[in-house]
C-alpha cells in the first residue's frame, strides 16, 4: 500500500518537462580572454556563471522540488542526459530539462545563496542500510518514501519540507549491498573530458542510491541543552538512583531496584531540562525517550528510560488518560525506569511514585548566577552590583522567569544598550509564572506616600521585613518569623496602603485577595481556592498574602446557618496557617473594619498573632496628608495646620477627598484658596461614629498584645 506523503513533502514522481516559451534568446559564448563559456555579459575579473576549466558555476533558482532543473542547452553543453545525477553544493539531485530556467541558472531546492558548483555523479552503488539523524520531530515512516531512489553520500545534509516547515536530516553512514559491482553512468551520455575534471570537485568518494528495500536506522540527535544553575545536588541524587537501578540491581535483592522517580517543583524551575540533561547527556545510558501525552506511551523493548513530562497536565476529569498511565505503571517491565515531572501530581497517580525529589528553592545567589548567564553574551551597561540588586528584587522568580525578564528587558532596550532601568522595568512587566492564575500586584506605594503613622510603619517593618533582611540572625537565635498580622481600624485609614507599601519597601511579591472572592456556591471550591492560593505563594516565596475584608471570610464558626461554607473555609485557612506543610517565606496580612466578627481561633499566637490598630489620623497625620496632596495642586494662603484642626474626626480617605474636591472647585480660578477648602470640608460628613470607636477600644483592651 502506498503511503500518502504529508502536506509539503516532495513527491518522487517523475517531473514533467518544462513547457512554455523561453524567456529570451540566449546562448553560451566562449570568452576570447579567459576561454570560459559564459553569458554575453561576462567580465573576466568578476566571478560569475561559467563552464570550463573543470568548473560549472551556476546561480541557483530556489524551487520546492527534489530535482535539478536545467536549461536543455546547458545540459547539452555540460553533457548531462535526462535522469542523470549531479552533486550541487552539498546535495545530490536528478537532472531534468526545463526551458523556463535561464541558461546560467539551476532550479534546485538548495540552501546556498549565490553561485553553486555542479559536478556530475558518474558512478554509485545500491544501499543496503542507511543510518540517518534528524533534527526535530518527524514521523520516521515518511523518510523512506521521501528518499526512495535518491543518490546520497555519507555526511550529506538534506533539507525537506514537512507539514509546511523544513526539517534537516544527515546521512550518517551507508552500507552497500554486498557483492554488487559499482554501477557506472552510460558513456553514451556524452560526458566529455570536462566531466572527469568535474568529478574531482566532489567531497564524497562513493555515492549510493536508496532502494525500496533499503533499511533505515534512526540515530536521533538532541540539541545541546543549556546549563542549569543551582541544581547540582538534586542532579547528583537523580544520577545516583539511575546508576544503582541499572548498574547495581542486585543491591536491592529480591525487592528489585526502584523503577519510578518523581521530580516536583514550581513551573519553570528546570525539572524537564534537568531530566533531559541527565538522560541524554551520558552516551552510556540505555535508550531514552520523552513522552508528552500526545501519543501512546512507548513500550518498545530497547527503550529503557521513559520521561513522563508534565504529569500534572492530566486533569482530574480525564479518566481515560489517567487509566492509560495507571495501566502502564502497573505493568512496568523489569529493566525499565520511569522519570516523571509535575508541579502537583494527580492523587490517583501518587501511589506509583514512592520516591520523590523536590527542586531546590531559587535563592538570591542562584538568581544572580542565572542573570549573569543570561546576560553573558549581551552587550550591556549592567554591572555586577546591578545584577545583585535586581536578583534581590526578583523574589519568587525561577529560572524560566529570569530568562523572560531578560528577554523583556532586551525588547525595552531595542537598539540601545541594556541597562539597569530596562531590567527593573522588565521586572514589573513579567510576574513570576507561579502566580499567573492569581491576581498579582506590583504596588507603587512607599512609606513616603503615607502621611503620619510612623510608629505603625516601624512596627510593620520590624515584624515583616526584619526576618527577611536579617534571616541569618533569626536562624542563629532560633527565632521564627511571625506568620500573620491583623490590621484593624475604622474605614479609610490606609490599612490597604500600609500593606502595599510594606510589600514595596521589602521587595516581596504581593498577592491581594478580597475575602468574598474566595467564596463559591459549589462544595469544595472555596477550600480548593485557598489551597491553591497558599501553594502558589509558597512557590513565589518570600511573598505577602493580603486578605482585605477578612471578616467576610473568617466569621465565627456556627454563625453560618446555611451551607456551612464559611466554617469549611475557616478550617482550611487555619490549616494553611499552621498546618504540617508550614508557611516558610510567606506572611499573611489581613485587614478588617469589624474585628469582633473574626473567629477567635484565627487570632491566637502562631496564626494572626500580631494585632495592629490603625486609628483615625491625628492632628500631625492630617497635616502631613494635606502637605502630600497639595504638592502638585496650586494653592494660595493655605495653612495646613489650620486645615488639620478643622478636620478633626475625619479619616485619612475623607481628608484626601477634601483635597480632591477642593482641586475640582478651583479649576475655574486655577488656585485653591482657604475658602474653597472650607467649603469642601463642610460638604464631608464623618463616617466613623463614636460607637465604632468604642468597639475598637474594647477590642484592643480584650486582645492587648505586647509588641
XYZ file of C-alpha atoms in Angstrom:
707
model
C 0.000 0.000 0.000
C 1.384 3.371 -0.989
C 1.695 5.810 1.876
C 0.474 9.327 1.357
C 3.132 11.925 1.999
C 2.409 14.732 4.444
C 1.481 18.124 3.121
C 4.544 19.890 1.839
C 6.646 16.726 1.413
C 8.168 16.484 -2.096
C 6.827 13.732 -4.300
C 9.202 11.273 -6.009
C 7.147 11.181 -9.180
C 8.927 11.932 -12.449
C 8.598 15.660 -13.133
C 7.059 16.899 -16.331
C 9.272 18.703 -18.753
C 9.142 22.435 -18.524
C 6.840 23.983 -21.064
C 6.064 27.436 -22.249
C 8.143 29.896 -24.197
C 11.715 30.688 -23.351
C 12.374 33.931 -21.572
C 14.697 35.216 -24.278
C 17.148 34.032 -26.854
C 20.345 33.195 -25.032
C 23.455 31.160 -25.821
C 26.751 30.224 -24.285
C 29.644 32.239 -25.685
C 33.329 31.448 -25.438
C 35.208 34.349 -23.906
C 38.149 35.421 -26.046
C 40.159 36.459 -22.979
C 39.759 33.567 -20.483
C 38.441 30.815 -22.734
C 35.451 30.004 -20.482
C 31.992 29.584 -21.901
C 29.934 32.355 -20.381
C 26.973 34.614 -20.957
C 27.355 37.691 -23.141
C 27.664 39.981 -20.112
C 30.716 38.157 -18.764
C 33.536 40.060 -17.084
C 36.715 38.027 -16.676
C 37.779 39.630 -13.416
C 34.352 39.144 -11.831
C 33.306 35.616 -10.739
C 30.101 34.580 -12.426
C 28.267 31.729 -14.115
C 30.598 29.895 -16.469
C 31.545 26.486 -17.938
C 35.092 25.329 -18.409
C 38.389 24.577 -16.647
C 36.643 21.976 -14.537
C 34.016 24.462 -13.351
C 30.308 24.620 -13.854
C 29.200 27.614 -11.782
C 25.523 28.465 -11.932
C 23.234 30.708 -9.922
C 20.541 28.749 -8.010
C 16.858 29.437 -8.532
C 15.120 28.078 -5.427
C 12.368 25.603 -6.243
C 10.491 23.315 -3.880
C 11.470 20.182 -5.800
C 13.565 17.063 -5.347
C 15.020 17.511 -8.859
C 17.560 19.747 -10.546
C 16.053 21.832 -13.348
C 18.469 22.935 -16.102
C 18.002 24.614 -19.441
C 18.265 21.977 -22.235
C 21.119 23.921 -23.891
C 23.018 23.987 -20.600
C 22.570 20.231 -20.164
C 23.812 19.683 -23.706
C 26.794 21.944 -23.153
C 27.779 20.156 -19.946
C 26.997 16.705 -21.319
C 24.324 15.569 -18.862
C 21.443 13.417 -20.054
C 17.920 13.351 -18.684
C 17.759 11.435 -15.403
C 21.488 11.675 -14.655
C 22.592 12.600 -11.160
C 24.621 15.657 -10.216
C 26.052 16.943 -6.955
C 25.108 20.560 -6.388
C 26.536 22.230 -3.330
C 26.102 19.625 -0.520
C 23.228 17.610 -2.028
C 22.626 15.243 -4.974
C 19.768 15.788 -7.432
C 18.342 14.105 -10.505
C 18.648 16.400 -13.543
C 15.727 17.264 -15.822
C 15.376 19.817 -18.657
C 13.334 22.920 -18.072
C 13.318 25.633 -20.813
C 11.832 28.164 -18.364
C 15.137 28.213 -16.449
C 17.739 30.674 -17.694
C 20.964 29.346 -19.186
C 23.104 30.376 -16.214
C 20.609 29.263 -13.543
C 19.823 25.957 -11.906
C 16.405 25.290 -10.400
C 17.034 23.443 -7.176
C 15.929 23.477 -3.514
C 19.338 24.462 -2.149
C 20.342 26.372 0.955
C 23.153 28.115 -0.910
C 22.922 31.770 -1.852
C 24.958 32.993 -4.794
C 26.951 30.755 -7.146
C 26.878 26.976 -6.767
C 29.188 24.373 -8.307
C 27.707 21.458 -10.239
C 29.527 18.138 -10.632
C 28.009 15.100 -12.392
C 27.900 11.821 -10.460
C 29.458 9.141 -12.676
C 29.002 6.034 -10.519
C 27.021 4.876 -7.490
C 26.150 1.692 -5.615
C 22.871 0.437 -4.184
C 22.401 0.985 -0.446
C 21.516 -1.929 1.821
C 21.295 0.092 5.048
C 21.331 3.820 5.746
C 21.843 5.448 9.150
C 20.264 8.897 9.417
C 19.881 11.519 12.146
C 17.056 14.025 12.183
C 16.886 17.380 13.925
C 13.350 17.924 15.126
C 10.228 15.829 15.449
C 9.161 13.912 12.333
C 7.279 10.722 11.584
C 10.108 8.379 10.580
C 7.816 6.269 8.397
C 7.790 9.027 5.749
C 11.570 9.198 5.349
C 11.951 6.039 3.194
C 9.150 7.354 0.987
C 10.824 10.753 0.569
C 14.326 9.370 -0.014
C 13.394 6.500 -2.322
C 15.676 6.340 -5.445
C 17.693 9.326 -4.191
C 21.504 9.187 -4.509
C 23.243 10.027 -1.246
C 26.707 10.021 0.346
C 27.936 9.935 3.987
C 27.904 13.335 5.638
C 25.235 14.672 3.310
C 22.705 17.143 4.758
C 19.275 17.032 3.177
C 16.570 19.623 3.807
C 12.995 18.555 3.012
C 9.641 20.253 3.666
C 7.457 18.549 6.229
C 3.979 19.876 7.045
C 4.787 23.412 5.849
C 8.120 23.567 7.674
C 11.667 22.491 6.911
C 13.448 19.596 8.596
C 17.107 18.661 8.183
C 18.405 15.098 8.117
C 22.009 13.933 7.936
C 23.249 10.750 6.234
C 25.474 9.366 8.991
C 26.664 6.201 7.210
C 25.710 3.871 4.329
C 26.258 0.105 3.974
C 26.155 -1.058 0.301
C 24.669 -4.303 -0.914
C 27.424 -6.907 -0.631
C 28.851 -8.373 -3.814
C 27.371 -5.707 -6.035
C 29.541 -4.051 -8.661
C 29.732 -0.289 -8.843
C 27.271 0.995 -11.417
C 28.791 3.458 -13.875
C 26.981 6.064 -15.854
C 26.363 5.293 -19.506
C 29.280 6.602 -21.580
C 26.792 7.456 -24.307
C 25.573 10.254 -22.074
C 28.111 12.403 -23.838
C 30.081 13.356 -20.753
C 33.376 14.564 -22.181
C 36.719 15.278 -20.569
C 35.101 18.149 -18.723
C 33.139 15.579 -16.731
C 36.233 13.806 -15.445
C 37.595 17.117 -14.258
C 34.327 17.979 -12.556
C 34.313 14.691 -10.623
C 37.317 15.851 -8.614
C 35.198 18.625 -7.112
C 33.051 16.139 -5.178
C 33.841 15.719 -1.466
C 32.446 12.159 -1.432
C 34.408 9.214 -2.777
C 31.381 6.955 -3.167
C 27.712 7.542 -3.868
C 24.794 5.261 -3.023
C 21.256 5.011 -4.339
C 18.458 4.321 -1.876
C 16.197 1.474 -2.979
C 12.735 0.434 -1.768
C 14.472 -2.445 0.017
C 16.965 -0.201 1.858
C 16.812 -0.487 5.662
C 16.798 2.738 7.665
C 18.469 3.101 11.060
C 17.355 6.146 13.029
C 20.047 7.842 15.064
C 18.039 10.532 16.831
C 20.091 13.564 17.801
C 19.286 16.046 20.503
C 20.089 19.727 20.550
C 22.641 20.735 23.174
C 20.912 21.562 26.439
C 21.785 24.717 28.382
C 23.438 24.517 31.774
C 21.109 24.513 34.754
C 22.250 26.556 37.744
C 21.601 25.687 41.375
C 20.500 22.045 40.920
C 23.802 20.244 41.401
C 22.652 18.336 44.485
C 19.348 17.067 43.119
C 21.067 16.265 39.817
C 23.591 14.036 41.573
C 20.747 12.372 43.527
C 18.890 11.518 40.304
C 22.120 10.270 38.722
C 22.836 8.033 41.711
C 19.341 6.493 41.691
C 19.585 5.715 37.966
C 23.115 4.342 38.367
C 22.067 1.922 41.081
C 18.857 0.922 39.282
C 20.667 -0.051 36.056
C 24.182 -0.979 37.129
C 23.685 -2.471 40.589
C 20.207 -4.066 40.572
C 21.443 -6.950 42.763
C 21.979 -4.432 45.553
C 18.222 -4.447 46.232
C 17.900 -8.244 46.444
C 14.503 -9.798 45.852
C 12.780 -6.418 46.277
C 14.217 -5.249 42.992
C 15.557 -1.776 42.170
C 13.325 1.314 42.106
C 11.558 1.866 38.802
C 9.932 5.273 39.245
C 11.077 8.701 40.393
C 9.020 11.892 40.571
C 10.611 15.337 40.309
C 8.387 18.090 41.703
C 8.781 21.839 41.805
C 7.318 25.110 40.533
C 6.659 25.591 36.848
C 9.783 26.863 35.115
C 12.204 25.672 37.801
C 14.021 23.370 35.338
C 12.531 19.931 36.094
C 12.259 18.839 32.462
C 15.583 20.362 31.464
C 17.359 18.636 34.350
C 15.896 15.232 33.452
C 16.773 15.622 29.750
C 20.319 16.678 30.634
C 20.802 13.550 32.716
C 19.107 11.237 30.200
C 20.752 12.463 27.003
C 23.977 13.891 28.400
C 25.513 10.453 29.018
C 26.134 8.278 25.967
C 26.468 5.193 28.173
C 22.825 5.368 29.234
C 20.331 2.986 27.636
C 17.847 4.271 25.074
C 15.676 7.110 26.429
C 12.525 8.829 25.243
C 10.352 11.753 26.311
C 6.576 11.306 26.409
C 4.268 14.334 26.428
C 0.874 12.559 26.379
C 0.136 13.387 22.735
C 0.748 9.761 21.682
C 0.569 6.336 23.339
C 3.354 5.681 25.833
C 6.196 3.860 24.013
C 6.633 0.222 25.072
C 9.491 -0.893 22.780
C 11.976 -3.219 24.440
C 15.018 -1.098 23.530
C 13.625 1.959 25.375
C 14.771 1.685 28.996
C 14.107 5.177 30.408
C 10.784 6.941 29.811
C 10.268 10.565 30.889
C 6.608 11.379 31.592
C 6.922 15.128 31.208
C 4.288 17.322 32.850
C 2.290 14.574 34.513
C 0.075 17.175 36.174
C -1.197 18.271 32.748
C -3.667 15.387 33.028
C -6.841 16.814 34.532
C -8.913 15.057 37.158
C -11.734 14.729 34.616
C -9.524 12.981 32.014
C -10.149 9.491 33.328
C -9.050 7.812 30.081
C -5.551 9.322 30.240
C -5.235 8.575 33.957
C -6.284 4.984 33.309
C -3.777 4.674 30.462
C -0.882 5.947 32.604
C -2.010 3.790 35.536
C -2.018 0.629 33.411
C 1.406 1.486 32.029
C 2.864 1.939 35.523
C 1.166 -1.183 36.881
C 2.613 -3.376 34.122
C 6.054 -1.780 34.090
C 8.537 -4.469 32.958
C 11.869 -5.100 34.604
C 14.930 -3.129 33.472
C 12.785 -0.085 32.670
C 12.755 3.187 34.600
C 10.161 5.976 34.585
C 11.085 9.566 35.375
C 8.183 11.974 35.850
C 7.896 15.719 36.346
C 4.943 17.502 37.906
C 4.056 20.585 39.896
C 1.122 18.887 41.591
C 0.660 15.164 40.968
C -2.900 13.838 40.476
C -3.899 11.840 43.614
C -4.682 8.733 41.532
C -1.025 8.503 40.414
C 0.660 9.402 43.683
C 0.971 5.793 44.896
C 3.083 4.831 41.874
C 5.873 7.245 42.855
C 7.190 6.349 46.317
C 10.465 8.153 45.532
C 10.129 11.916 45.096
C 12.657 14.733 44.860
C 11.823 18.430 45.247
C 13.556 21.056 43.126
C 15.569 23.360 45.409
C 14.445 26.886 46.167
C 15.957 29.573 43.960
C 17.989 31.724 46.344
C 19.262 35.226 45.675
C 22.747 33.890 44.855
C 21.316 31.403 42.350
C 19.210 34.131 40.740
C 22.358 36.225 40.412
C 24.141 33.382 38.604
C 21.167 32.885 36.261
C 21.056 36.609 35.428
C 24.802 36.588 34.747
C 24.456 33.538 32.474
C 21.571 35.118 30.535
C 23.425 38.419 30.062
C 26.873 36.925 29.440
C 26.671 37.233 25.630
C 24.781 40.542 25.593
C 26.453 43.909 25.241
C 25.073 45.844 28.210
C 25.837 48.532 30.756
C 24.729 46.349 33.670
C 27.384 45.913 36.364
C 27.808 43.054 38.828
C 26.277 45.174 41.598
C 23.287 45.945 39.372
C 22.673 42.244 38.762
C 22.883 41.537 42.511
C 20.356 44.327 43.161
C 17.932 43.031 40.525
C 18.294 39.483 41.872
C 17.359 40.677 45.357
C 14.201 42.262 43.958
C 13.264 39.139 41.949
C 11.892 37.192 44.890
C 9.922 34.145 43.773
C 11.340 34.136 40.234
C 12.571 30.801 38.873
C 14.993 30.224 36.008
C 12.387 30.483 33.233
C 11.028 33.712 34.753
C 14.505 35.270 34.820
C 15.031 34.371 31.148
C 11.719 36.063 30.320
C 12.751 39.148 32.314
C 15.967 39.386 30.290
C 14.026 38.973 27.024
C 11.589 41.700 28.064
C 14.495 43.976 29.014
C 16.070 43.469 25.583
C 12.758 44.372 23.927
C 12.601 47.538 26.031
C 16.193 48.394 25.198
C 15.516 47.960 21.473
C 18.598 49.380 19.718
C 20.063 50.908 22.890
C 22.434 49.182 25.278
C 20.738 47.203 28.004
C 20.930 48.984 31.364
C 19.613 48.739 34.902
C 16.452 50.712 34.120
C 15.441 48.192 31.450
C 15.836 45.287 33.877
C 13.844 46.979 36.651
C 11.048 47.864 34.225
C 11.015 44.306 32.894
C 10.558 43.004 36.449
C 7.299 44.945 36.735
C 6.052 43.567 33.404
C 6.965 39.896 33.937
C 5.461 38.445 37.129
C 6.524 35.010 38.408
C 4.742 32.295 36.443
C 3.854 30.526 39.698
C 1.248 33.241 40.255
C -0.142 33.553 36.740
C -3.555 32.336 37.888
C -3.649 34.685 40.883
C -4.223 38.404 40.779
C -0.743 39.749 41.464
C 0.003 43.397 42.060
C 3.268 45.255 41.877
C 2.498 48.088 44.312
C 3.992 51.502 43.674
C 3.203 52.756 47.179
C 6.008 53.727 49.547
C 6.135 54.811 53.160
C 6.679 58.396 51.987
C 3.265 58.296 50.276
C 1.515 57.756 53.616
C 1.075 60.717 55.901
C 1.920 60.088 59.551
C 1.568 56.733 61.371
C 5.348 56.439 61.685
C 5.071 54.154 64.709
C 2.831 51.730 62.774
C 5.196 51.781 59.804
C 8.154 50.973 62.032
C 6.240 48.173 63.730
C 5.230 46.515 60.448
C 8.773 46.805 59.066
C 10.158 45.173 62.193
C 7.653 42.340 62.097
C 7.710 41.619 58.346
C 10.935 42.961 56.814
C 13.456 42.172 59.515
C 13.054 38.376 59.387
C 13.892 38.542 55.651
C 16.723 41.089 55.794
C 18.299 39.548 58.915
C 17.281 35.925 58.381
C 20.726 34.635 59.385
C 20.451 36.341 62.772
C 16.952 34.949 63.270
C 18.210 31.472 62.395
C 21.149 31.669 64.798
C 18.944 32.853 67.648
C 16.285 30.228 66.918
C 13.581 32.838 66.328
C 10.869 32.186 63.772
C 9.209 34.978 61.863
C 5.544 35.765 62.650
C 3.093 34.113 60.318
C 0.371 36.695 60.266
C -0.620 40.260 61.088
C -4.134 41.639 61.519
C -4.652 45.340 60.892
C -7.967 46.671 62.140
C -9.486 50.103 62.474
C -12.073 52.463 61.006
C -12.645 52.519 57.234
C -10.428 54.798 55.168
C -7.411 54.748 57.485
C -4.987 53.358 54.808
C -4.793 49.756 56.005
C -4.554 48.579 52.385
C -1.973 51.244 51.560
C 0.083 50.080 54.526
C 0.157 46.519 53.171
C 1.146 47.696 49.687
C 3.875 49.971 50.988
C 5.223 47.143 53.116
C 5.430 44.858 50.052
C 7.171 47.566 48.016
C 9.711 48.539 50.664
C 10.598 44.920 51.473
C 10.721 43.757 47.786
C 8.200 40.973 48.397
C 5.681 39.526 45.968
C 2.233 40.819 46.826
C -0.950 38.781 46.435
C -4.049 40.826 47.148
C -7.245 38.854 47.785
C -10.650 40.215 48.668
C -12.396 37.975 51.181
C -15.626 37.387 49.191
C -13.627 36.478 46.047
C -12.757 33.079 47.520
C -16.325 32.107 48.377
C -18.143 29.801 45.984
C -21.568 28.190 45.998
C -20.087 24.839 44.951
C -18.962 22.444 47.656
C -15.188 22.247 47.984
C -14.368 25.063 45.537
C -13.709 27.677 48.236
C -11.357 25.371 50.139
C -9.582 24.496 46.898
C -9.130 28.193 46.076
C -7.423 28.774 49.436
C -5.160 25.741 48.976
C -4.110 26.930 45.523
C -3.516 30.461 46.832
C -1.153 29.306 49.578
C 0.528 26.798 47.288
C 1.404 29.473 44.738
C 2.516 31.837 47.482
C 4.946 29.161 48.743
C 6.263 28.770 45.206
C 6.786 32.536 44.934
C 8.221 32.951 48.442
C 9.104 35.271 50.023
C 5.659 36.728 49.493
C 2.809 38.535 51.236
C -0.789 37.333 51.051
C -3.066 40.259 51.820
C -6.659 39.435 52.796
C -8.776 42.561 52.542
C -12.117 42.469 54.385
C -11.216 39.187 56.055
C -14.298 39.419 58.280
C -16.330 38.271 55.253
C -14.220 35.106 55.085
C -13.424 34.108 58.674
C -16.583 34.703 60.682
C -17.329 32.884 63.924
C -17.924 29.170 63.456
C -21.574 28.279 63.746
C -22.739 31.713 62.583
C -23.412 30.356 59.080
C -26.821 28.678 59.237
C -26.877 27.855 55.551
C -24.407 25.763 53.548
C -21.629 25.927 56.127
C -19.148 27.190 53.557
C -17.719 29.779 55.992
C -16.889 27.091 58.544
C -15.106 24.974 55.937
C -13.212 27.964 54.586
C -12.108 28.946 58.082
C -10.951 25.395 58.830
C -8.912 25.353 55.605
C -7.431 28.763 56.391
C -6.385 27.652 59.890
C -4.790 24.528 58.430
C -2.771 26.533 55.915
C -1.565 28.978 58.564
C -0.061 26.450 60.987
C -0.548 23.047 59.364
C 2.005 20.342 58.721
C 3.302 21.912 55.497
C 4.213 25.213 57.121
C 4.486 28.725 55.744
C 8.168 29.178 55.015
C 8.758 32.577 53.432
C 5.063 33.525 53.364
C 3.466 36.160 55.617
C -0.278 36.698 55.852
C -1.571 40.228 56.397
C -5.277 40.757 56.941
C -7.332 43.922 57.240
C -10.821 44.425 58.635
C -13.220 47.077 59.879
C -15.049 44.570 62.103
C -12.516 42.632 64.188
C -15.295 41.484 66.522
C -16.686 39.218 63.770
C -13.472 37.240 63.289
C -13.282 33.784 64.867
C -11.048 33.728 67.955
C -9.110 30.677 66.701
C -7.680 32.795 63.903
C -6.226 35.331 66.332
C -4.263 33.034 68.614
C -0.409 33.009 68.540
C 1.002 31.176 65.524
C -1.701 32.500 63.219
C -2.677 36.183 63.004
C -0.619 36.748 66.127
C 0.236 40.440 65.680
C -2.723 42.781 66.096
C -2.143 46.313 64.825
C -4.686 49.066 65.400
C -4.813 51.733 62.662
C -6.619 54.664 64.316
C -8.125 57.789 62.825
C -5.374 60.208 61.789
C -4.305 62.602 64.495
C -3.523 66.296 64.017
C 0.032 65.715 62.780
C -1.060 62.925 60.441
C -3.802 65.050 58.872
C -1.350 67.907 58.383
C 1.062 65.583 56.538
C -1.767 64.313 54.334
C -2.625 67.893 53.309
C 1.044 68.576 52.507
C 1.348 65.431 50.408
C -1.809 66.074 48.410
C -1.080 69.737 47.720
C 2.432 69.093 46.406
C 1.070 69.098 42.841
C -2.017 71.277 43.395
C -1.607 75.090 43.128
C -2.753 76.813 46.307
C -2.628 80.243 47.884
C -2.781 81.287 51.525
C -3.365 77.793 52.930
C -2.272 76.947 56.476
C -2.094 73.149 56.574
C -2.061 73.085 60.366
C -5.339 75.058 60.499
C -6.826 72.737 57.870
C -5.842 69.768 60.025
C -7.510 71.280 63.090
C -10.878 71.758 61.419
C -10.893 68.206 60.013
C -10.974 66.521 63.424
C -12.800 63.175 63.256
C -12.220 62.630 59.528
C -10.490 59.501 58.298
C -7.487 59.609 56.002
C -9.626 58.820 52.957
C -12.007 61.656 53.884
C -9.110 64.131 54.199
C -7.927 63.061 50.730
C -11.489 63.598 49.462
C -11.402 67.162 50.831
C -8.223 67.878 48.844
C -9.689 66.297 45.714
C -12.972 68.231 45.919
C -11.119 71.480 46.578
C -8.971 70.944 43.487
C -12.091 70.330 41.376
C -13.804 73.505 42.656
C -10.682 75.579 41.894
C -10.480 74.574 38.220
C -12.060 77.850 37.074
C -9.799 80.128 39.123
C -6.718 77.879 38.868
C -5.687 78.046 42.522
C -7.016 76.604 45.805
C -7.875 79.166 48.484
C -8.799 78.719 52.183
C -12.415 79.465 51.344
C -12.556 76.657 48.809
C -11.016 74.221 51.316
C -13.521 75.321 53.980
C -16.379 74.714 51.551
C -15.025 71.236 50.685
C -14.741 70.348 54.393
C -18.313 71.421 55.088
C -19.555 69.018 52.387
C -17.837 65.985 54.005
C -19.695 64.095 56.728
C -17.529 61.886 59.013
C -18.437 58.216 58.604
C -16.831 56.911 61.806
C -19.242 57.023 64.713
C -18.453 57.157 68.419
C -19.915 53.670 68.836
C -17.458 52.297 66.265
C -14.508 53.872 68.066
C -15.717 52.310 71.314
C -15.815 48.911 69.607
C -12.173 49.221 68.530
C -11.214 50.413 72.015
C -12.921 47.442 73.665
C -11.341 45.012 71.194
C -7.884 46.433 71.921
C -8.374 46.014 75.671
C -9.556 42.422 75.306
C -6.866 41.491 72.798
C -3.982 43.520 74.095
C -0.688 42.223 72.702
C 2.811 43.311 73.722
C 4.695 44.044 70.507
